[in-house]
Amino acid sequence: MSKIILTGDRPTGRLHIGHYVGSLRRRVELQNSGEYDKTYIMIADAQALTDNMDNPEKVRENIIEVALDYMSCGLDPEKSNLFIQSQISELCELTFYYMDLVTVSRLQRNPTVKSEIQMRNFEASIPVGFFTYPISQAADITAFKATTVPVGGDQLPMIEQCREIVHKFNSEYAPDKPVLVEPEALLPQNEACMRLPGTDGKAKMSKSLGNCIYLSDPAEEVSKKIMSMYTDPLHLQVSDPGHIEGNTVFTYLDAFCKPEHFDRYLKDYANLDELKAHYRRGGLGDVKVKRFLEKIMQETLEPIRNRRKELEKDIPAIYEILRKGSEVAREAAAQTLSEVKSAMRINYFEDAELIRRQSEKYQA
Ligand code: ATP
Ligand code: MG
């Protein structure tokens, strides 16, 4: 069986370091590994509209931002197919048919949707499109017969839901020759990357919450955000023992720090465990740890920022990449949709046998 990647992001803002550790960094590795037959990367504008129906301009403006962020991180349109969700109308058709396979109570149980509804104060009036976006996401994944979906931890319930839809579809409509493929989520390597908190330490870093370090933030901005980051409120004096758990600076170090960073920037310690032990004991100030984190972040973000500046010089070329990518994606999705409709027995005009049989019934 082919190995196929599908993943994407909502164009609700520029991409941030949570996206980077949650999925983007891994995608680039997978793209370059040569182990996958196809990689599809989708800008999920239709999904973004489900909770931004009153602000289509925001979605429209951010498509190019997300595309620039993708390519500046190393996604290469020669190797990965970059496309825009709304341009593939087949995805809407698939969503409509999959809706018959999912119950309202199943959707209500989805923990990510539950917390997102709360976060957006939608309790009283949830847009149906938002409520059902896990179904549309299943359409996105299955349209490309994706086997692998590299995502952050918040997306696990969506992949689970998708697998259920695939299972139901295949057993209901295609028991002998499965049409759809059950995807696997590919989660980040460690806890910190599964759900990187915002700089306020309160919740997941999220475009909608304004607690982000963006991949395209200028160096001074990154520095300012790190220096004012949430740490341990009980660590008042340098000599006080400090807490690592829930301390955002250490969570970011878990996500970004590599052994060689100590060699380069903080020779007094051999590794992160030693640094953490000193902080716990007391005698290590927040500013020293923040400065170390800042060096690591600048080293990580600088090449991304520089590549973006180059890419920004030719915006029409990026739109052209997305246009071509959308054409390729559309062909693949159309093929799956046609198989789905045959399996569901809604391919009347291609079914000569049906027409002959009905005709005989009335001629007899
Ligand atoms: P929005 O607020 O519009 O939902 P978002 O910041 O949550 O935006 P998405 O476009 O919903 O970003 O998510 C895109 C991908 O990035 C998903 O795979 C998601 O799991 C991952 N991701 C988003 N935020 C984080 C985070 N803080 N830590 C790890 N992964 C994340
Ligand atoms: Mg999100």
mmCIF file of C-alpha atoms and ligand atoms in Angstrom:
data_model
loop_
_atom_site.group_PDB
_atom_site.id
_atom_site.type_symbol
_atom_site.label_atom_id
_atom_site.label_comp_id
_atom_site.label_asym_id
_atom_site.label_seq_id
_atom_site.Cartn_x
_atom_site.Cartn_y
_atom_site.Cartn_z
ATOM 1 C CA MET A 1 0.000 0.000 0.000
ATOM 2 C CA SER A 2 1.178 3.549 -0.744
ATOM 3 C CA LYS A 3 2.336 5.686 2.166
ATOM 4 C CA ILE A 4 0.607 9.054 1.954
ATOM 5 C CA ILE A 5 0.746 12.098 4.229
ATOM 6 C CA LEU A 6 -2.047 14.619 4.629
ATOM 7 C CA THR A 7 -2.013 17.416 7.142
ATOM 8 C CA GLY A 8 -2.781 21.106 7.312
ATOM 9 C CA ASP A 9 -3.417 24.302 9.208
ATOM 10 C CA ARG A 10 -6.163 26.864 9.455
ATOM 11 C CA PRO A 11 -5.332 30.239 7.878
ATOM 12 C CA THR A 12 -6.395 32.201 10.951
ATOM 13 C CA GLY A 13 -3.002 33.817 11.474
ATOM 14 C CA ARG A 14 0.697 33.356 10.893
ATOM 15 C CA LEU A 15 2.110 30.070 12.135
ATOM 16 C CA HIS A 16 3.760 29.923 15.549
ATOM 17 C CA ILE A 17 6.333 27.808 17.347
ATOM 18 C CA GLY A 18 3.543 25.512 18.622
ATOM 19 C CA HIS A 19 2.831 24.548 15.016
ATOM 20 C CA TYR A 20 6.525 24.104 14.457
ATOM 21 C CA VAL A 21 7.101 21.559 17.229
ATOM 22 C CA GLY A 22 3.614 20.057 16.978
ATOM 23 C CA SER A 23 3.694 19.211 13.314
ATOM 24 C CA LEU A 24 5.681 21.410 10.939
ATOM 25 C CA ARG A 25 9.175 20.272 11.920
ATOM 26 C CA ARG A 26 8.135 16.642 11.572
ATOM 27 C CA ARG A 27 6.477 17.227 8.195
ATOM 28 C CA VAL A 28 9.657 18.608 6.744
ATOM 29 C CA GLU A 29 11.607 15.573 8.028
ATOM 30 C CA LEU A 30 9.031 13.197 6.560
ATOM 31 C CA GLN A 31 8.989 15.066 3.272
ATOM 32 C CA ASN A 32 12.759 14.739 3.024
ATOM 33 C CA SER A 33 12.910 11.130 4.240
ATOM 34 C CA GLY A 34 11.884 9.810 0.827
ATOM 35 C CA GLU A 35 9.731 7.195 2.584
ATOM 36 C CA TYR A 36 6.394 8.576 1.459
ATOM 37 C CA ASP A 37 4.811 8.243 -1.953
ATOM 38 C CA LYS A 38 2.906 11.511 -1.650
ATOM 39 C CA THR A 39 2.685 14.429 0.768
ATOM 40 C CA TYR A 40 -0.352 16.704 0.748
ATOM 41 C CA ILE A 41 -0.298 19.877 2.840
ATOM 42 C CA MET A 42 -3.598 21.698 3.059
ATOM 43 C CA ILE A 43 -4.437 25.274 4.007
ATOM 44 C CA ALA A 44 -7.781 24.675 5.700
ATOM 45 C CA ASP A 45 -9.639 27.853 4.769
ATOM 46 C CA ALA A 46 -13.086 26.233 4.684
ATOM 47 C CA GLN A 47 -12.522 24.908 8.194
ATOM 48 C CA ALA A 48 -11.306 28.330 9.339
ATOM 49 C CA LEU A 49 -14.560 29.848 8.094
ATOM 50 C CA THR A 50 -16.601 27.607 10.407
ATOM 51 C CA ASP A 51 -15.709 29.872 13.329
ATOM 52 C CA ASN A 52 -14.834 33.001 11.336
ATOM 53 C CA MET A 53 -17.919 33.293 9.156
ATOM 54 C CA ASP A 54 -18.106 36.993 10.026
ATOM 55 C CA ASN A 55 -14.500 37.609 9.023
ATOM 56 C CA PRO A 56 -13.732 36.060 5.642
ATOM 57 C CA GLU A 57 -11.110 38.761 5.009
ATOM 58 C CA LYS A 58 -9.016 37.399 7.876
ATOM 59 C CA VAL A 59 -9.029 33.944 6.330
ATOM 60 C CA ARG A 60 -8.323 35.327 2.863
ATOM 61 C CA GLU A 61 -5.386 37.446 4.032
ATOM 62 C CA ASN A 62 -3.789 34.619 5.973
ATOM 63 C CA ILE A 63 -3.593 32.068 3.182
ATOM 64 C CA ILE A 64 -0.398 33.611 1.863
ATOM 65 C CA GLU A 65 1.000 33.940 5.401
ATOM 66 C CA VAL A 66 0.588 30.241 6.044
ATOM 67 C CA ALA A 67 2.053 29.356 2.644
ATOM 68 C CA LEU A 68 5.087 31.577 3.335
ATOM 69 C CA ASP A 69 5.529 30.007 6.757
ATOM 70 C CA TYR A 70 5.356 26.527 5.233
ATOM 71 C CA MET A 71 8.002 27.185 2.661
ATOM 72 C CA SER A 72 10.264 29.103 5.005
ATOM 73 C CA CYS A 73 10.304 26.062 7.303
ATOM 74 C CA GLY A 74 11.431 23.869 4.429
ATOM 75 C CA LEU A 75 8.262 22.476 2.891
ATOM 76 C CA ASP A 76 9.242 22.177 -0.733
ATOM 77 C CA PRO A 77 6.532 22.356 -3.414
ATOM 78 C CA GLU A 78 8.629 20.009 -5.556
ATOM 79 C CA LYS A 79 8.208 17.335 -2.909
ATOM 80 C CA SER A 80 4.986 18.291 -1.104
ATOM 81 C CA ASN A 81 1.723 19.237 -2.706
ATOM 82 C CA LEU A 82 0.545 22.505 -1.139
ATOM 83 C CA PHE A 83 -3.120 23.329 -1.748
ATOM 84 C CA ILE A 84 -6.170 25.264 -0.553
ATOM 85 C CA GLN A 85 -9.074 23.289 0.898
ATOM 86 C CA SER A 86 -11.972 25.341 -0.518
ATOM 87 C CA GLN A 87 -10.733 24.821 -4.066
ATOM 88 C CA ILE A 88 -11.449 21.103 -3.839
ATOM 89 C CA SER A 89 -15.248 20.949 -3.979
ATOM 90 C CA GLU A 90 -15.094 17.138 -3.814
ATOM 91 C CA LEU A 91 -14.258 17.532 -0.114
ATOM 92 C CA CYS A 92 -17.704 19.058 0.532
ATOM 93 C CA GLU A 93 -19.395 16.182 -1.241
ATOM 94 C CA LEU A 94 -17.523 13.613 0.803
ATOM 95 C CA THR A 95 -18.373 15.505 4.000
ATOM 96 C CA PHE A 96 -22.060 15.439 3.131
ATOM 97 C CA TYR A 97 -22.096 11.663 2.681
ATOM 98 C CA TYR A 98 -19.987 11.016 5.786
ATOM 99 C CA MET A 99 -22.517 12.989 7.852
ATOM 100 C CA ASP A 100 -24.854 10.006 7.531
ATOM 101 C CA LEU A 101 -22.290 7.839 9.320
ATOM 102 C CA VAL A 102 -21.899 9.939 12.487
ATOM 103 C CA THR A 103 -24.348 10.636 15.303
ATOM 104 C CA VAL A 104 -24.861 13.960 17.043
ATOM 105 C CA SER A 105 -23.973 12.397 20.399
ATOM 106 C CA ARG A 106 -20.688 11.088 18.987
ATOM 107 C CA LEU A 107 -19.777 14.591 17.866
ATOM 108 C CA GLN A 108 -20.745 15.999 21.253
ATOM 109 C CA ARG A 109 -18.271 13.659 22.914
ATOM 110 C CA ASN A 110 -15.272 15.012 20.987
ATOM 111 C CA PRO A 111 -13.141 16.619 23.752
ATOM 112 C CA THR A 112 -11.260 19.005 21.441
ATOM 113 C CA VAL A 113 -14.461 20.347 19.894
ATOM 114 C CA LYS A 114 -15.948 20.644 23.394
ATOM 115 C CA SER A 115 -13.103 22.806 24.655
ATOM 116 C CA GLU A 116 -12.965 24.841 21.451
ATOM 117 C CA ILE A 117 -16.692 25.591 21.764
ATOM 118 C CA GLN A 118 -16.090 26.835 25.292
ATOM 119 C CA MET A 119 -13.078 28.879 24.263
ATOM 120 C CA ARG A 120 -15.127 30.638 21.586
ATOM 121 C CA ASN A 121 -18.183 31.159 23.829
ATOM 122 C CA PHE A 122 -20.280 29.245 21.327
ATOM 123 C CA GLU A 123 -22.271 27.316 23.966
ATOM 124 C CA ALA A 124 -25.604 28.987 23.154
ATOM 125 C CA SER A 125 -25.312 29.003 19.382
ATOM 126 C CA ILE A 126 -22.802 26.668 17.828
ATOM 127 C CA PRO A 127 -22.516 27.000 14.047
ATOM 128 C CA VAL A 128 -23.390 23.604 12.544
ATOM 129 C CA GLY A 129 -20.315 23.822 10.332
ATOM 130 C CA PHE A 130 -18.068 24.235 13.363
ATOM 131 C CA PHE A 131 -19.764 21.440 15.288
ATOM 132 C CA THR A 132 -19.310 19.078 12.371
ATOM 133 C CA TYR A 133 -15.772 20.030 11.388
ATOM 134 C CA PRO A 134 -14.375 16.673 12.543
ATOM 135 C CA ILE A 135 -16.445 15.118 9.740
ATOM 136 C CA SER A 136 -15.101 17.532 7.172
ATOM 137 C CA GLN A 137 -11.620 16.784 8.458
ATOM 138 C CA ALA A 138 -12.281 13.089 7.876
ATOM 139 C CA ALA A 139 -13.175 13.991 4.293
ATOM 140 C CA ASP A 140 -9.877 15.886 3.915
ATOM 141 C CA ILE A 141 -7.856 12.944 5.162
ATOM 142 C CA THR A 142 -9.664 10.171 3.319
ATOM 143 C CA ALA A 143 -9.937 12.035 0.009
ATOM 144 C CA PHE A 144 -6.200 11.546 -0.388
ATOM 145 C CA LYS A 145 -6.199 8.032 1.121
ATOM 146 C CA ALA A 146 -3.747 9.364 3.684
ATOM 147 C CA THR A 147 -2.054 6.756 5.835
ATOM 148 C CA THR A 148 -0.207 9.218 8.050
ATOM 149 C CA VAL A 149 -1.308 12.489 9.623
ATOM 150 C CA PRO A 150 1.416 14.388 11.514
ATOM 151 C CA VAL A 151 -0.420 16.556 14.068
ATOM 152 C CA GLY A 152 -0.297 18.006 17.562
ATOM 153 C CA GLY A 153 -2.012 16.270 20.481
ATOM 154 C CA ASP A 154 -5.260 18.261 20.160
ATOM 155 C CA GLN A 155 -5.956 16.489 16.877
ATOM 156 C CA LEU A 156 -6.034 12.924 18.231
ATOM 157 C CA PRO A 157 -9.822 12.888 18.725
ATOM 158 C CA MET A 158 -10.226 13.997 15.087
ATOM 159 C CA ILE A 159 -8.106 11.136 13.800
ATOM 160 C CA GLU A 160 -10.012 8.712 16.005
ATOM 161 C CA GLN A 161 -13.292 10.014 14.606
ATOM 162 C CA CYS A 162 -11.915 9.705 11.078
ATOM 163 C CA ARG A 163 -10.924 6.092 11.672
ATOM 164 C CA GLU A 164 -14.448 5.327 12.858
ATOM 165 C CA ILE A 165 -15.938 6.887 9.730
ATOM 166 C CA VAL A 166 -13.609 4.866 7.522
ATOM 167 C CA HIS A 167 -14.470 1.693 9.367
ATOM 168 C CA LYS A 168 -18.195 2.370 9.136
ATOM 169 C CA PHE A 169 -18.017 3.314 5.468
ATOM 170 C CA ASN A 170 -15.990 0.290 4.453
ATOM 171 C CA SER A 171 -18.070 -2.179 6.421
ATOM 172 C CA GLU A 172 -21.355 -0.663 5.253
ATOM 173 C CA TYR A 173 -20.596 0.006 1.590
ATOM 174 C CA ALA A 174 -17.435 -1.806 0.630
ATOM 175 C CA PRO A 175 -17.045 -4.903 2.810
ATOM 176 C CA ASP A 176 -15.244 -6.955 0.152
ATOM 177 C CA LYS A 177 -12.928 -4.319 -1.236
ATOM 178 C CA PRO A 178 -12.333 -1.420 1.167
ATOM 179 C CA VAL A 179 -12.419 1.980 -0.513
ATOM 180 C CA LEU A 180 -11.207 4.227 2.308
ATOM 181 C CA VAL A 181 -7.966 3.996 4.272
ATOM 182 C CA GLU A 182 -7.719 4.260 8.083
ATOM 183 C CA PRO A 183 -5.101 6.898 8.883
ATOM 184 C CA GLU A 184 -2.612 6.916 11.745
ATOM 185 C CA ALA A 185 -1.805 10.075 13.682
ATOM 186 C CA LEU A 186 1.880 10.823 13.954
ATOM 187 C CA LEU A 187 2.308 12.664 17.222
ATOM 188 C CA PRO A 188 5.279 14.739 18.381
ATOM 189 C CA GLN A 189 8.088 12.986 20.230
ATOM 190 C CA ASN A 190 7.566 14.530 23.657
ATOM 191 C CA GLU A 191 4.888 15.914 25.941
ATOM 192 C CA ALA A 192 6.008 19.543 25.545
ATOM 193 C CA CYS A 193 5.568 19.380 21.770
ATOM 194 C CA MET A 194 2.165 17.680 21.900
ATOM 195 C CA ARG A 195 0.588 20.849 23.176
ATOM 196 C CA LEU A 196 3.012 23.703 23.534
ATOM 197 C CA PRO A 197 1.606 26.259 26.009
ATOM 198 C CA GLY A 198 1.333 29.954 25.202
ATOM 199 C CA THR A 199 3.858 32.455 26.568
ATOM 200 C CA ASP A 200 1.282 33.272 29.289
ATOM 201 C CA GLY A 201 1.565 29.662 30.489
ATOM 202 C CA LYS A 202 -2.203 29.414 30.596
ATOM 203 C CA ALA A 203 -3.299 27.337 27.645
ATOM 204 C CA LYS A 204 -2.186 25.875 24.330
ATOM 205 C CA MET A 205 -0.354 28.365 22.204
ATOM 206 C CA SER A 206 -3.053 29.275 19.735
ATOM 207 C CA LYS A 207 -3.512 31.920 17.079
ATOM 208 C CA SER A 208 -6.944 32.627 18.515
ATOM 209 C CA LEU A 209 -5.577 33.388 21.992
ATOM 210 C CA GLY A 210 -2.804 35.886 21.221
ATOM 211 C CA ASN A 211 -0.209 34.089 23.330
ATOM 212 C CA CYS A 212 2.121 33.138 20.510
ATOM 213 C CA ILE A 213 5.698 33.468 19.385
ATOM 214 C CA TYR A 214 5.304 33.554 15.612
ATOM 215 C CA LEU A 215 7.835 31.977 13.287
ATOM 216 C CA SER A 216 8.082 35.319 11.502
ATOM 217 C CA ASP A 217 8.429 37.529 14.598
ATOM 218 C CA PRO A 218 11.459 39.851 14.306
ATOM 219 C CA ALA A 219 14.370 38.979 16.600
ATOM 220 C CA GLU A 220 13.607 41.844 19.031
ATOM 221 C CA GLU A 221 10.009 40.700 19.354
ATOM 222 C CA VAL A 222 11.084 37.129 20.141
ATOM 223 C CA SER A 223 13.461 38.478 22.748
ATOM 224 C CA LYS A 224 10.763 40.630 24.365
ATOM 225 C CA LYS A 225 8.259 37.784 24.464
ATOM 226 C CA ILE A 226 10.753 35.393 26.052
ATOM 227 C CA MET A 227 11.896 37.886 28.659
ATOM 228 C CA SER A 228 8.303 38.497 29.791
ATOM 229 C CA MET A 229 7.331 34.822 29.765
ATOM 230 C CA TYR A 230 5.511 33.073 32.560
ATOM 231 C CA THR A 231 7.791 31.017 34.846
ATOM 232 C CA ASP A 232 7.281 29.905 38.451
ATOM 233 C CA PRO A 233 5.330 32.460 40.509
ATOM 234 C CA LEU A 234 6.839 31.038 43.737
ATOM 235 C CA HIS A 235 10.409 31.518 42.552
ATOM 236 C CA LEU A 236 10.771 35.077 43.848
ATOM 237 C CA GLN A 237 14.466 35.206 44.641
ATOM 238 C CA VAL A 238 17.319 33.521 42.852
ATOM 239 C CA SER A 239 18.111 31.479 45.965
ATOM 240 C CA ASP A 240 14.531 30.094 46.209
ATOM 241 C CA PRO A 241 13.942 26.529 45.028
ATOM 242 C CA GLY A 242 11.994 26.610 41.744
ATOM 243 C CA HIS A 243 9.401 24.446 40.026
ATOM 244 C CA ILE A 244 9.884 22.951 36.590
ATOM 245 C CA GLU A 245 6.364 21.612 36.159
ATOM 246 C CA GLY A 246 4.110 24.192 34.538
ATOM 247 C CA ASN A 247 7.106 26.493 34.081
ATOM 248 C CA THR A 248 6.758 27.599 30.478
ATOM 249 C CA VAL A 249 10.437 28.430 29.996
ATOM 250 C CA PHE A 250 11.403 24.853 30.836
ATOM 251 C CA THR A 251 8.580 23.477 28.694
ATOM 252 C CA TYR A 252 10.014 25.398 25.736
ATOM 253 C CA LEU A 253 13.466 24.071 26.542
ATOM 254 C CA ASP A 254 12.006 20.535 26.486
ATOM 255 C CA ALA A 255 10.655 21.304 23.030
ATOM 256 C CA PHE A 256 13.671 23.052 21.499
ATOM 257 C CA CYS A 257 16.864 22.369 23.437
ATOM 258 C CA LYS A 258 19.428 19.946 21.998
ATOM 259 C CA PRO A 259 22.571 18.728 23.820
ATOM 260 C CA GLU A 260 24.834 20.825 21.563
ATOM 261 C CA HIS A 261 23.129 24.017 22.743
ATOM 262 C CA PHE A 262 24.886 23.657 26.124
ATOM 263 C CA ASP A 263 28.236 23.506 24.369
ATOM 264 C CA ARG A 264 27.417 26.617 22.419
ATOM 265 C CA TYR A 265 25.592 28.782 24.932
ATOM 266 C CA LEU A 266 25.764 27.462 28.509
ATOM 267 C CA LYS A 267 28.926 25.509 29.204
ATOM 268 C CA ASP A 268 28.389 25.332 32.996
ATOM 269 C CA TYR A 269 25.858 22.540 32.508
ATOM 270 C CA ALA A 270 26.180 19.240 30.662
ATOM 271 C CA ASN A 271 22.521 18.872 29.786
ATOM 272 C CA LEU A 272 18.958 19.924 30.492
ATOM 273 C CA ASP A 273 18.591 17.593 33.466
ATOM 274 C CA GLU A 274 21.471 19.346 35.234
ATOM 275 C CA LEU A 275 19.985 22.744 34.546
ATOM 276 C CA LYS A 276 16.612 21.611 35.871
ATOM 277 C CA ALA A 277 18.205 20.110 38.992
ATOM 278 C CA HIS A 278 19.932 23.415 39.766
ATOM 279 C CA TYR A 279 16.700 25.364 39.299
ATOM 280 C CA ARG A 280 14.880 22.978 41.632
ATOM 281 C CA ARG A 281 17.612 23.271 44.276
ATOM 282 C CA GLY A 282 17.584 27.060 44.140
ATOM 283 C CA GLY A 283 20.351 29.459 43.178
ATOM 284 C CA LEU A 284 19.505 29.715 39.480
ATOM 285 C CA GLY A 285 17.738 32.858 38.295
ATOM 286 C CA ASP A 286 14.938 33.031 35.704
ATOM 287 C CA VAL A 287 16.836 35.566 33.618
ATOM 288 C CA LYS A 288 19.773 33.197 33.056
ATOM 289 C CA VAL A 289 17.424 30.432 31.888
ATOM 290 C CA LYS A 290 15.483 32.835 29.697
ATOM 291 C CA ARG A 291 18.675 34.112 28.070
ATOM 292 C CA PHE A 292 19.640 30.534 27.260
ATOM 293 C CA LEU A 293 16.204 29.858 25.781
ATOM 294 C CA GLU A 294 16.431 33.047 23.787
ATOM 295 C CA LYS A 295 19.721 31.998 22.178
ATOM 296 C CA ILE A 296 18.194 28.668 21.185
ATOM 297 C CA MET A 297 15.048 30.275 19.806
ATOM 298 C CA GLN A 298 16.964 32.853 17.795
ATOM 299 C CA GLU A 299 19.205 30.133 16.372
ATOM 300 C CA THR A 300 16.121 28.105 15.379
ATOM 301 C CA LEU A 301 14.086 30.989 13.994
ATOM 302 C CA GLU A 302 16.736 32.996 12.186
ATOM 303 C CA PRO A 303 17.072 30.763 9.101
ATOM 304 C CA ILE A 304 13.262 30.504 8.880
ATOM 305 C CA ARG A 305 12.930 34.283 9.064
ATOM 306 C CA ASN A 306 15.623 34.793 6.415
ATOM 307 C CA ARG A 307 14.091 32.292 4.012
ATOM 308 C CA ARG A 308 10.725 34.025 4.455
ATOM 309 C CA LYS A 309 12.223 37.368 3.486
ATOM 310 C CA GLU A 310 13.436 35.822 0.217
ATOM 311 C CA LEU A 311 10.088 34.174 -0.494
ATOM 312 C CA GLU A 312 8.192 37.407 0.221
ATOM 313 C CA LYS A 313 9.873 38.936 -2.839
ATOM 314 C CA ASP A 314 7.751 36.891 -5.245
ATOM 315 C CA ILE A 315 4.206 36.547 -3.924
ATOM 316 C CA PRO A 316 2.606 35.721 -7.318
ATOM 317 C CA ALA A 317 4.903 32.682 -7.528
ATOM 318 C CA ILE A 318 3.523 31.400 -4.216
ATOM 319 C CA TYR A 319 -0.072 31.774 -5.401
ATOM 320 C CA GLU A 320 0.892 29.890 -8.549
ATOM 321 C CA ILE A 321 2.291 27.047 -6.432
ATOM 322 C CA LEU A 322 -0.982 26.888 -4.517
ATOM 323 C CA ARG A 323 -3.029 26.990 -7.715
ATOM 324 C CA LYS A 324 -1.084 24.124 -9.276
ATOM 325 C CA GLY A 325 -1.127 22.190 -6.008
ATOM 326 C CA SER A 326 -4.894 22.601 -5.783
ATOM 327 C CA GLU A 327 -5.295 21.189 -9.302
ATOM 328 C CA VAL A 328 -3.283 18.107 -8.415
ATOM 329 C CA ALA A 329 -5.192 17.672 -5.150
ATOM 330 C CA ARG A 330 -8.482 18.007 -6.946
ATOM 331 C CA GLU A 331 -7.677 15.153 -9.309
ATOM 332 C CA ALA A 332 -6.810 12.848 -6.418
ATOM 333 C CA ALA A 333 -9.948 13.786 -4.478
ATOM 334 C CA ALA A 334 -12.151 13.322 -7.560
ATOM 335 C CA GLN A 335 -10.842 9.788 -7.987
ATOM 336 C CA THR A 336 -11.713 8.918 -4.376
ATOM 337 C CA LEU A 337 -15.124 10.571 -4.629
ATOM 338 C CA SER A 338 -15.931 8.516 -7.691
ATOM 339 C CA GLU A 339 -14.991 5.308 -5.832
ATOM 340 C CA VAL A 340 -17.084 6.426 -2.853
ATOM 341 C CA LYS A 341 -20.129 7.101 -5.016
ATOM 342 C CA SER A 342 -19.823 3.751 -6.748
ATOM 343 C CA ALA A 343 -19.590 1.986 -3.409
ATOM 344 C CA MET A 344 -22.642 3.915 -2.170
ATOM 345 C CA ARG A 345 -24.542 2.959 -5.306
ATOM 346 C CA ILE A 346 -25.094 6.551 -6.388
ATOM 347 C CA ASN A 347 -23.321 6.230 -9.709
ATOM 348 C CA TYR A 348 -26.517 5.714 -11.746
ATOM 349 C CA PHE A 349 -25.329 6.837 -15.132
ATOM 350 C CA GLU A 350 -22.224 4.668 -15.037
ATOM 351 C CA ASP A 351 -24.273 1.588 -14.210
ATOM 352 C CA ALA A 352 -25.445 0.072 -17.500
ATOM 353 C CA GLU A 353 -26.707 -2.967 -15.597
ATOM 354 C CA LEU A 354 -29.077 -0.829 -13.503
ATOM 355 C CA ILE A 355 -30.543 0.847 -16.576
ATOM 356 C CA ARG A 356 -30.938 -2.473 -18.379
ATOM 357 C CA ARG A 357 -32.628 -4.125 -15.384
ATOM 358 C CA GLN A 358 -35.059 -1.260 -14.830
ATOM 359 C CA SER A 359 -35.830 -1.212 -18.494
ATOM 360 C CA GLU A 360 -36.567 -4.968 -18.541
ATOM 361 C CA LYS A 361 -38.837 -4.578 -15.519
ATOM 362 C CA TYR A 362 -41.060 -2.197 -17.445
ATOM 363 C CA GLN A 363 -40.869 -3.999 -20.775
ATOM 364 C CA ALA A 364 -41.868 -7.364 -19.297
HETATM 365 P P1 ATP B 1 -6.735 28.201 15.746
HETATM 366 O O1 ATP B 1 -6.628 28.988 17.009
HETATM 367 O O2 ATP B 1 -7.250 28.966 14.581
HETATM 368 O O3 ATP B 1 -7.401 26.866 15.938
HETATM 369 P P2 ATP B 1 -4.189 26.942 16.075
HETATM 370 O O4 ATP B 1 -3.074 27.790 16.538
HETATM 371 O O5 ATP B 1 -4.854 26.011 17.044
HETATM 372 O O6 ATP B 1 -5.227 27.906 15.353
HETATM 373 P P3 ATP B 1 -4.437 25.011 13.935
HETATM 374 O O7 ATP B 1 -4.397 25.503 12.535
HETATM 375 O O8 ATP B 1 -5.756 24.692 14.554
HETATM 376 O O9 ATP B 1 -3.661 26.075 14.853
HETATM 377 O O10 ATP B 1 -3.511 23.718 14.088
HETATM 378 C C1 ATP B 1 -2.641 23.268 13.067
HETATM 379 C C2 ATP B 1 -1.737 22.144 13.544
HETATM 380 O O11 ATP B 1 -0.831 22.618 14.521
HETATM 381 C C3 ATP B 1 -2.465 20.969 14.192
HETATM 382 O O12 ATP B 1 -1.785 19.776 13.833
HETATM 383 C C4 ATP B 1 -2.311 21.197 15.658
HETATM 384 O O13 ATP B 1 -2.325 19.990 16.396
HETATM 385 C C5 ATP B 1 -0.926 21.834 15.716
HETATM 386 N N1 ATP B 1 -0.828 22.764 16.842
HETATM 387 C C6 ATP B 1 -1.488 23.939 16.981
HETATM 388 N N2 ATP B 1 -1.171 24.534 18.141
HETATM 389 C C7 ATP B 1 -0.266 23.727 18.749
HETATM 390 C C8 ATP B 1 0.456 23.773 19.980
HETATM 391 N N3 ATP B 1 0.319 24.809 20.809
HETATM 392 N N4 ATP B 1 1.310 22.761 20.281
HETATM 393 C C9 ATP B 1 1.466 21.713 19.443
HETATM 394 N N5 ATP B 1 0.808 21.588 18.265
HETATM 395 C C10 ATP B 1 -0.044 22.576 17.918
HETATM 396 MG MG MG B 2 -6.692 24.872 16.390
#
